[in-house]
mmCIF file of C-alpha atoms in Angstrom:
data_model
loop_
_atom_site.group_PDB
_atom_site.id
_atom_site.type_symbol
_atom_site.label_atom_id
_atom_site.label_comp_id
_atom_site.label_asym_id
_atom_site.label_seq_id
_atom_site.Cartn_x
_atom_site.Cartn_y
_atom_site.Cartn_z
ATOM 1 C CA MET A 28 32.322 -16.824 -25.954
ATOM 2 C CA ARG A 29 34.415 -16.322 -22.827
ATOM 3 C CA SER A 30 32.942 -12.848 -22.246
ATOM 4 C CA LEU A 31 29.406 -14.211 -22.627
ATOM 5 C CA THR A 32 30.184 -16.910 -20.080
ATOM 6 C CA ALA A 33 31.510 -14.289 -17.658
ATOM 7 C CA ILE A 34 28.358 -12.184 -18.074
ATOM 8 C CA GLY A 35 26.215 -15.269 -17.484
ATOM 9 C CA GLU A 36 28.143 -16.101 -14.314
ATOM 10 C CA LEU A 37 27.768 -12.504 -13.134
ATOM 11 C CA LEU A 38 24.003 -12.590 -13.650
ATOM 12 C CA LEU A 39 23.735 -15.984 -11.957
ATOM 13 C CA SER A 40 25.707 -14.769 -8.935
ATOM 14 C CA LYS A 41 23.035 -12.154 -8.252
ATOM 15 C CA PHE A 42 20.524 -14.868 -7.313
ATOM 16 C CA PHE A 43 22.542 -16.343 -4.418
ATOM 17 C CA PHE A 44 23.404 -14.815 -1.059
ATOM 18 C CA ASP A 45 26.872 -15.145 0.402
ATOM 19 C CA THR A 46 26.277 -15.795 4.106
ATOM 20 C CA PRO A 47 23.263 -16.685 6.291
ATOM 21 C CA SER A 48 23.259 -13.216 7.902
ATOM 22 C CA VAL A 49 23.071 -11.544 4.494
ATOM 23 C CA LEU A 50 20.354 -14.013 3.486
ATOM 24 C CA ILE A 51 18.211 -13.135 6.532
ATOM 25 C CA SER A 52 18.622 -9.389 6.005
ATOM 26 C CA GLY A 53 17.847 -9.698 2.300
ATOM 27 C CA VAL A 54 14.739 -11.822 2.860
ATOM 28 C CA VAL A 55 13.388 -9.345 5.438
ATOM 29 C CA LEU A 56 13.891 -6.429 3.033
ATOM 30 C CA LEU A 57 12.319 -8.378 0.172
ATOM 31 C CA TYR A 58 9.298 -9.063 2.390
ATOM 32 C CA TYR A 59 8.849 -5.344 3.040
ATOM 33 C CA ALA A 60 9.054 -4.770 -0.723
ATOM 34 C CA ARG A 61 5.423 -5.951 -0.949
ATOM 35 C CA TRP A 62 4.467 -2.380 0.002
ATOM 36 C CA ILE A 63 6.089 -1.191 -3.230
ATOM 37 C CA GLU A 64 4.013 -3.732 -5.158
ATOM 38 C CA ARG A 65 0.881 -2.245 -3.606
ATOM 39 C CA ARG A 66 1.919 1.172 -4.838
ATOM 40 C CA PHE A 67 2.708 0.131 -8.406
ATOM 41 C CA GLY A 68 0.566 -2.958 -8.955
ATOM 42 C CA SER A 69 1.973 -6.412 -9.749
ATOM 43 C CA LYS A 70 2.644 -5.846 -13.448
ATOM 44 C CA GLN A 71 4.423 -2.521 -13.041
ATOM 45 C CA PHE A 72 6.294 -3.944 -10.058
ATOM 46 C CA MET A 73 7.770 -6.586 -12.362
ATOM 47 C CA ASN A 74 8.747 -3.808 -14.779
ATOM 48 C CA PHE A 75 10.423 -2.057 -11.859
ATOM 49 C CA ILE A 76 12.434 -5.192 -11.048
ATOM 50 C CA ILE A 77 13.545 -5.774 -14.649
ATOM 51 C CA ILE A 78 14.573 -2.144 -15.199
ATOM 52 C CA ASN A 79 16.500 -1.936 -11.938
ATOM 53 C CA ILE A 80 18.304 -5.244 -12.466
ATOM 54 C CA ILE A 81 19.639 -3.941 -15.784
ATOM 55 C CA GLN A 82 20.376 -0.435 -14.477
ATOM 56 C CA SER A 83 22.068 -1.534 -11.267
ATOM 57 C CA LEU A 84 24.242 -4.105 -13.044
ATOM 58 C CA ILE A 85 25.463 -1.481 -15.529
ATOM 59 C CA LEU A 86 26.109 1.028 -12.730
ATOM 60 C CA GLU A 87 27.970 -1.570 -10.672
ATOM 61 C CA ILE A 88 30.266 -2.405 -13.602
ATOM 62 C CA LEU A 89 30.866 1.315 -14.237
ATOM 63 C CA MET A 90 31.719 1.896 -10.574
ATOM 64 C CA PHE A 91 34.291 -0.908 -10.618
ATOM 65 C CA TYR A 92 35.754 0.535 -13.811
ATOM 66 C CA LEU A 93 35.997 4.017 -12.255
ATOM 67 C CA ILE A 94 37.664 2.599 -9.142
ATOM 68 C CA HIS A 95 40.170 0.839 -11.386
ATOM 69 C CA LEU A 96 40.938 4.085 -13.261
ATOM 70 C CA LEU A 97 41.052 6.402 -10.238
ATOM 71 C CA TYR A 98 42.812 4.223 -7.687
ATOM 72 C CA GLY A 99 44.684 1.777 -9.911
ATOM 73 C CA TYR A 100 43.204 -1.387 -8.449
ATOM 74 C CA ASN A 101 44.074 -4.582 -10.276
ATOM 75 C CA PRO A 102 40.861 -5.954 -11.882
ATOM 76 C CA SER A 103 41.877 -9.496 -10.922
ATOM 77 C CA THR A 104 41.701 -8.547 -7.236
ATOM 78 C CA MET A 105 38.228 -6.993 -7.555
ATOM 79 C CA TYR A 106 35.110 -9.127 -7.369
ATOM 80 C CA PHE A 107 31.372 -8.529 -7.516
ATOM 81 C CA SER A 108 29.223 -9.173 -4.466
ATOM 82 C CA LEU A 109 26.946 -12.182 -4.348
ATOM 83 C CA GLY A 110 23.204 -11.738 -4.025
ATOM 84 C CA PRO A 111 20.663 -9.206 -5.330
ATOM 85 C CA LEU A 112 22.015 -6.418 -3.107
ATOM 86 C CA ALA A 113 21.641 -3.777 -5.822
ATOM 87 C CA LEU A 114 18.004 -4.718 -6.470
ATOM 88 C CA ILE A 115 17.276 -4.734 -2.735
ATOM 89 C CA SER A 116 18.820 -1.258 -2.467
ATOM 90 C CA ALA A 117 16.613 0.018 -5.296
ATOM 91 C CA LEU A 118 13.577 -1.455 -3.540
ATOM 92 C CA TYR A 119 14.633 0.075 -0.236
ATOM 93 C CA ILE A 120 15.051 3.629 -1.578
ATOM 94 C CA ASN A 121 11.581 3.420 -3.133
ATOM 95 C CA PHE A 122 10.177 1.982 0.104
ATOM 96 C CA VAL A 123 11.563 4.962 2.035
ATOM 97 C CA SER A 124 10.215 7.416 -0.554
ATOM 98 C CA GLU A 125 6.746 5.895 -0.966
ATOM 99 C CA ILE A 126 5.765 4.720 2.520
ATOM 100 C CA PRO A 127 5.108 7.493 5.071
ATOM 101 C CA VAL A 128 6.713 7.323 8.500
ATOM 102 C CA VAL A 129 3.871 6.718 10.978
ATOM 103 C CA SER A 130 4.923 6.017 14.569
ATOM 104 C CA TYR A 131 2.851 3.310 16.285
ATOM 105 C CA ALA A 132 4.780 3.078 19.582
ATOM 106 C CA GLN A 133 7.556 4.656 21.631
ATOM 107 C CA LEU A 134 10.266 3.093 23.779
ATOM 108 C CA PHE A 135 12.390 5.368 25.984
ATOM 109 C CA GLY A 136 11.277 8.294 23.854
ATOM 110 C CA ILE A 137 12.345 6.597 20.590
ATOM 111 C CA PRO A 138 9.483 6.358 18.062
ATOM 112 C CA PHE A 139 8.938 3.036 16.303
ATOM 113 C CA SER A 140 7.480 2.740 12.815
ATOM 114 C CA ILE A 141 7.458 0.342 9.884
ATOM 115 C CA HIS A 142 10.817 1.803 8.771
ATOM 116 C CA ASN A 143 12.886 0.761 11.806
ATOM 117 C CA LEU A 144 13.492 -2.914 11.031
ATOM 118 C CA PRO A 145 14.220 -2.390 7.285
ATOM 119 C CA PHE A 146 16.719 0.355 8.215
ATOM 120 C CA VAL A 147 18.621 -1.945 10.583
ATOM 121 C CA MET A 148 18.622 -4.790 8.049
ATOM 122 C CA TYR A 149 19.859 -2.491 5.286
ATOM 123 C CA LEU A 150 22.717 -1.166 7.438
ATOM 124 C CA GLN A 151 23.791 -4.768 7.949
ATOM 125 C CA LEU A 152 23.837 -5.363 4.188
ATOM 126 C CA LEU A 153 25.695 -2.123 3.573
ATOM 127 C CA GLY A 154 28.532 -2.975 5.935
ATOM 128 C CA VAL A 155 29.278 -6.566 4.920
ATOM 129 C CA ASN A 156 32.332 -5.729 2.792
ATOM 130 C CA ARG A 157 33.577 -3.295 0.156
ATOM 131 C CA SER A 158 31.926 -5.136 -2.737
ATOM 132 C CA SER A 159 28.537 -5.146 -1.028
ATOM 133 C CA MET A 160 28.861 -1.409 -0.376
ATOM 134 C CA ILE A 161 29.537 -0.786 -4.079
ATOM 135 C CA ALA A 162 26.536 -2.939 -5.049
ATOM 136 C CA CYS A 163 24.290 -1.118 -2.561
ATOM 137 C CA VAL A 164 25.385 2.307 -3.820
ATOM 138 C CA ALA A 165 24.739 1.183 -7.411
ATOM 139 C CA GLY A 166 21.275 -0.001 -6.373
ATOM 140 C CA LEU A 167 20.479 3.276 -4.618
ATOM 141 C CA LEU A 168 21.506 5.235 -7.720
ATOM 142 C CA SER A 169 19.426 2.895 -9.879
ATOM 143 C CA GLY A 170 16.379 3.411 -7.662
ATOM 144 C CA LEU A 171 16.785 7.186 -7.813
ATOM 145 C CA CYS A 172 17.177 7.061 -11.612
ATOM 146 C CA TYR A 173 13.997 5.003 -11.867
ATOM 147 C CA ARG A 174 12.065 7.522 -9.783
ATOM 148 C CA SER A 175 13.262 10.462 -11.869
ATOM 149 C CA LEU A 176 13.162 8.894 -15.356
ATOM 150 C CA PHE A 177 10.809 5.902 -15.495
ATOM 151 C CA LEU A 178 8.280 6.498 -12.712
ATOM 152 C CA PRO A 179 6.470 9.396 -14.486
ATOM 153 C CA ILE A 180 5.850 7.149 -17.524
ATOM 154 C CA HIS A 181 5.820 3.679 -15.939
ATOM 155 C CA ASN A 182 2.129 3.166 -16.800
ATOM 156 C CA ARG A 183 2.754 3.680 -20.534
ATOM 157 C CA PHE A 184 4.993 0.720 -21.244
ATOM 158 C CA SER A 185 5.525 -2.820 -20.024
ATOM 159 C CA PHE A 186 8.230 -5.439 -20.399
ATOM 160 C CA ILE A 187 5.748 -8.158 -19.386
ATOM 161 C CA PRO A 188 3.616 -9.468 -22.297
ATOM 162 C CA SER A 189 -0.120 -9.517 -21.631
ATOM 163 C CA PHE A 190 -0.455 -13.298 -22.036
ATOM 164 C CA ILE A 191 2.248 -13.902 -19.410
ATOM 165 C CA ALA A 192 0.561 -11.478 -16.995
ATOM 166 C CA GLN A 193 -2.793 -13.229 -17.508
ATOM 167 C CA PHE A 194 -1.161 -16.636 -16.989
ATOM 168 C CA LEU A 195 0.424 -15.552 -13.704
ATOM 169 C CA GLN A 196 -2.785 -13.888 -12.479
ATOM 170 C CA SER A 197 -4.992 -16.902 -13.244
ATOM 171 C CA THR A 198 -5.614 -19.381 -10.420
ATOM 172 C CA SER A 199 -6.452 -22.177 -12.860
ATOM 173 C CA ASN A 200 -2.763 -23.124 -13.204
ATOM 174 C CA PRO A 201 -0.393 -24.206 -10.397
ATOM 175 C CA ILE A 202 2.005 -21.257 -10.824
ATOM 176 C CA GLY A 203 -0.764 -18.657 -10.757
ATOM 177 C CA TRP A 204 -2.393 -20.404 -7.798
ATOM 178 C CA LEU A 205 0.863 -20.304 -5.811
ATOM 179 C CA ILE A 206 1.420 -16.636 -6.687
ATOM 180 C CA ASN A 207 -2.126 -15.796 -5.590
ATOM 181 C CA LYS A 208 -1.644 -17.629 -2.283
ATOM 182 C CA PHE A 209 1.650 -15.852 -1.670
ATOM 183 C CA ALA A 210 0.130 -12.454 -2.508
ATOM 184 C CA THR A 211 -2.662 -12.905 0.052
ATOM 185 C CA PHE A 212 -0.487 -14.558 2.713
ATOM 186 C CA GLY A 213 -0.574 -12.536 5.914
ATOM 187 C CA GLU A 214 -2.478 -9.673 4.272
ATOM 188 C CA ASN A 215 -5.953 -10.282 5.715
ATOM 189 C CA ASP A 216 -7.250 -7.854 8.275
ATOM 190 C CA LYS A 217 -9.069 -8.903 11.465
ATOM 191 C CA SER A 218 -12.427 -9.113 9.709
ATOM 192 C CA GLY A 219 -11.058 -11.504 7.077
ATOM 193 C CA LYS A 220 -11.247 -8.917 4.299
ATOM 194 C CA ILE A 221 -8.351 -8.968 1.827
ATOM 195 C CA LEU A 222 -6.803 -5.532 1.526
ATOM 196 C CA PRO A 223 -6.741 -4.198 -2.062
ATOM 197 C CA VAL A 224 -3.416 -5.133 -3.662
ATOM 198 C CA GLY A 225 -1.918 -2.341 -5.746
ATOM 199 C CA ALA A 226 -3.855 0.354 -3.883
ATOM 200 C CA THR A 227 -2.075 3.042 -1.911
ATOM 201 C CA VAL A 228 -1.920 2.937 1.850
ATOM 202 C CA GLU A 229 -4.014 6.117 2.013
ATOM 203 C CA ARG A 230 -6.679 4.534 -0.194
ATOM 204 C CA GLN A 231 -6.772 1.476 2.061
ATOM 205 C CA ARG A 232 -7.194 3.674 5.142
ATOM 206 C CA ILE A 233 -10.107 5.480 3.473
ATOM 207 C CA ASP A 234 -11.741 2.127 2.606
ATOM 208 C CA VAL A 235 -11.382 0.911 6.200
ATOM 209 C CA ILE A 236 -12.803 4.163 7.640
ATOM 210 C CA ASP A 237 -15.732 4.077 5.191
ATOM 211 C CA ASP A 238 -16.465 0.485 6.162
ATOM 212 C CA ILE A 239 -16.471 1.403 9.874
ATOM 213 C CA GLU A 240 -18.801 4.357 9.247
ATOM 214 C CA ARG A 241 -21.211 2.156 7.287
ATOM 215 C CA ARG A 242 -21.280 -0.373 10.121
ATOM 216 C CA LEU A 243 -21.919 2.349 12.722
ATOM 217 C CA MET A 244 -24.659 3.888 10.606
ATOM 218 C CA LEU A 245 -26.400 0.544 10.085
ATOM 219 C CA SER A 246 -26.101 -0.364 13.769
ATOM 220 C CA GLN A 247 -27.566 2.905 15.003
ATOM 221 C CA MET A 248 -30.383 2.881 12.441
ATOM 222 C CA GLN A 249 -31.313 -0.579 13.698
ATOM 223 C CA GLN A 250 -31.203 0.793 17.236
ATOM 224 C CA LEU A 251 -33.456 3.675 16.189
ATOM 225 C CA HIS A 252 -35.947 1.227 14.675
ATOM 226 C CA ARG A 253 -36.054 -0.729 17.944
ATOM 227 C CA ASN A 254 -36.472 2.481 19.948
ATOM 228 C CA GLN A 255 -39.376 3.602 17.751
ATOM 229 C CA ALA A 256 -41.018 0.219 18.236
ATOM 230 C CA ASN A 257 -40.767 0.768 22.001
ATOM 231 C CA ASP A 258 -42.034 4.391 21.711
ATOM 232 C CA SER A 259 -38.773 5.764 23.065
ATOM 233 C CA ASP A 260 -36.909 8.863 21.989
ATOM 234 C CA GLY A 261 -34.007 8.000 19.683
ATOM 235 C CA VAL A 262 -32.383 11.427 19.449
ATOM 236 C CA LEU A 263 -30.079 11.180 22.453
ATOM 237 C CA GLN A 264 -29.349 7.471 21.882
ATOM 238 C CA LEU A 265 -27.730 7.883 18.459
ATOM 239 C CA PRO A 266 -24.489 9.804 19.045
ATOM 240 C CA PHE A 267 -22.772 8.798 15.799
ATOM 241 C CA LEU A 268 -25.651 9.738 13.486
ATOM 242 C CA ASN A 269 -26.367 12.876 15.468
ATOM 243 C CA ARG A 270 -22.758 13.986 15.068
ATOM 244 C CA LEU A 271 -22.792 13.003 11.393
ATOM 245 C CA PHE A 272 -25.908 15.054 10.637
ATOM 246 C CA GLY A 273 -25.168 17.809 13.170
ATOM 247 C CA ASN A 274 -28.440 17.043 14.945
ATOM 248 C CA THR A 275 -29.099 18.381 18.446
ATOM 249 C CA GLY A 276 -32.841 17.723 18.616
ATOM 250 C CA SER A 277 -34.841 20.278 16.641
ATOM 251 C CA ASP A 278 -38.265 21.564 17.536
ATOM 252 C CA SER A 279 -41.078 19.821 15.664
ATOM 253 C CA SER A 280 -42.853 23.120 15.028
ATOM 254 C CA SER A 281 -39.976 24.539 12.947
ATOM 255 C CA SER A 282 -39.589 23.735 9.264
ATOM 256 C CA PRO A 283 -36.647 21.584 8.086
ATOM 257 C CA SER A 284 -33.469 23.491 7.319
ATOM 258 C CA GLU A 285 -31.973 23.504 3.841
ATOM 259 C CA ASP A 286 -28.828 21.779 5.130
ATOM 260 C CA GLN A 287 -30.858 18.852 6.467
ATOM 261 C CA ILE A 288 -32.748 18.536 3.181
ATOM 262 C CA ARG A 289 -29.528 18.667 1.174
ATOM 263 C CA GLN A 290 -27.851 16.058 3.389
ATOM 264 C CA LEU A 291 -30.654 13.570 2.865
ATOM 265 C CA MET A 292 -30.849 14.249 -0.866
ATOM 266 C CA SER A 293 -27.088 13.680 -1.150
ATOM 267 C CA MET A 294 -27.668 10.196 0.317
ATOM 268 C CA GLY A 295 -29.719 9.273 -2.741
ATOM 269 C CA PHE A 296 -33.231 10.375 -1.771
ATOM 270 C CA SER A 297 -33.992 12.456 -4.860
ATOM 271 C CA ASP A 298 -37.642 13.339 -4.115
ATOM 272 C CA ARG A 299 -37.435 16.671 -2.264
ATOM 273 C CA GLU A 300 -41.081 16.629 -1.142
ATOM 274 C CA MET A 301 -40.723 13.170 0.401
ATOM 275 C CA VAL A 302 -37.554 14.293 2.182
ATOM 276 C CA ILE A 303 -39.286 17.385 3.635
ATOM 277 C CA GLU A 304 -42.317 15.353 4.705
ATOM 278 C CA ALA A 305 -40.122 12.720 6.368
ATOM 279 C CA LEU A 306 -38.242 15.411 8.277
ATOM 280 C CA ARG A 307 -41.489 16.979 9.482
ATOM 281 C CA GLN A 308 -42.869 13.631 10.613
ATOM 282 C CA ASN A 309 -39.682 12.915 12.562
ATOM 283 C CA ARG A 310 -39.315 16.320 14.235
ATOM 284 C CA ASN A 311 -36.513 17.410 11.861
ATOM 285 C CA ASP A 312 -34.351 14.449 12.897
ATOM 286 C CA PRO A 313 -32.268 13.534 9.793
ATOM 287 C CA SER A 314 -31.301 10.073 11.083
ATOM 288 C CA ALA A 315 -34.916 9.110 11.800
ATOM 289 C CA ALA A 316 -36.039 10.606 8.477
ATOM 290 C CA ALA A 317 -33.364 8.630 6.633
ATOM 291 C CA ASN A 318 -34.539 5.436 8.327
ATOM 292 C CA GLN A 319 -38.156 6.165 7.339
ATOM 293 C CA LEU A 320 -37.214 6.899 3.725
ATOM 294 C CA LEU A 321 -35.211 3.670 3.555
ATOM 295 C CA HIS A 322 -38.244 1.667 4.699
ATOM 296 C CA GLN A 323 -40.495 3.489 2.224
ATOM 297 C CA ASN A 324 -38.150 2.690 -0.663
#
């Protein structure tokens, strides 16, 4: 009974920080852990947390035991660190491994990226005292073990039952509503669009670029329609579509090239004869032909 009480106290101590400085550093690192959730998805992120809590606690106990055997420390003088330092370390090593270093500014020749602030905060946690250093090392080892052992198969199993996951994802209950609000807090882009949670950063960049290209295409097709209504030449006034289709203003007497026909057919215009006729009517201008085919359909 006494050993069970000690284990319970040890687990409970991992939910409380020791000092305000450690609390601030830990909260900042936990905030940056949302990038790991985007990589794994919410359900697998919870699996990651459960696995690493168990792993890091076992490794921390083993490290204290090894220190006792190797250096002869009295167990009564050794104590575990307060706070989830091991879990934060596991999150940090995965953050460093998963998120690419992309510099967005420079100051006195020093590049700044999303990794700078977490690195400073983690150094502060690492140097609090000897116990915190042991907990951080145990967390780093746990994170590396997860990446080598569990990450290749983390989509095949789950510690979270399906009904609990559905309950937490539903906004019809207060807990799910709060979780949904927290998940979307501060994650809207300038246009008000919520970035896809659980998607990779590269996938989000592709979505943003595709959205910009669609807006440019629509804007310049509308401009072309206005130019045609005013009997003006739209070839030189559509730089984006001209670059997209490789158009430099073809001669109306020449027949459409196979590349132009294939480009329009790849946009969804399946009737080859209609595509060729539209190109001929628009002096082999793919952007104008695409606009005409859109109005015909």
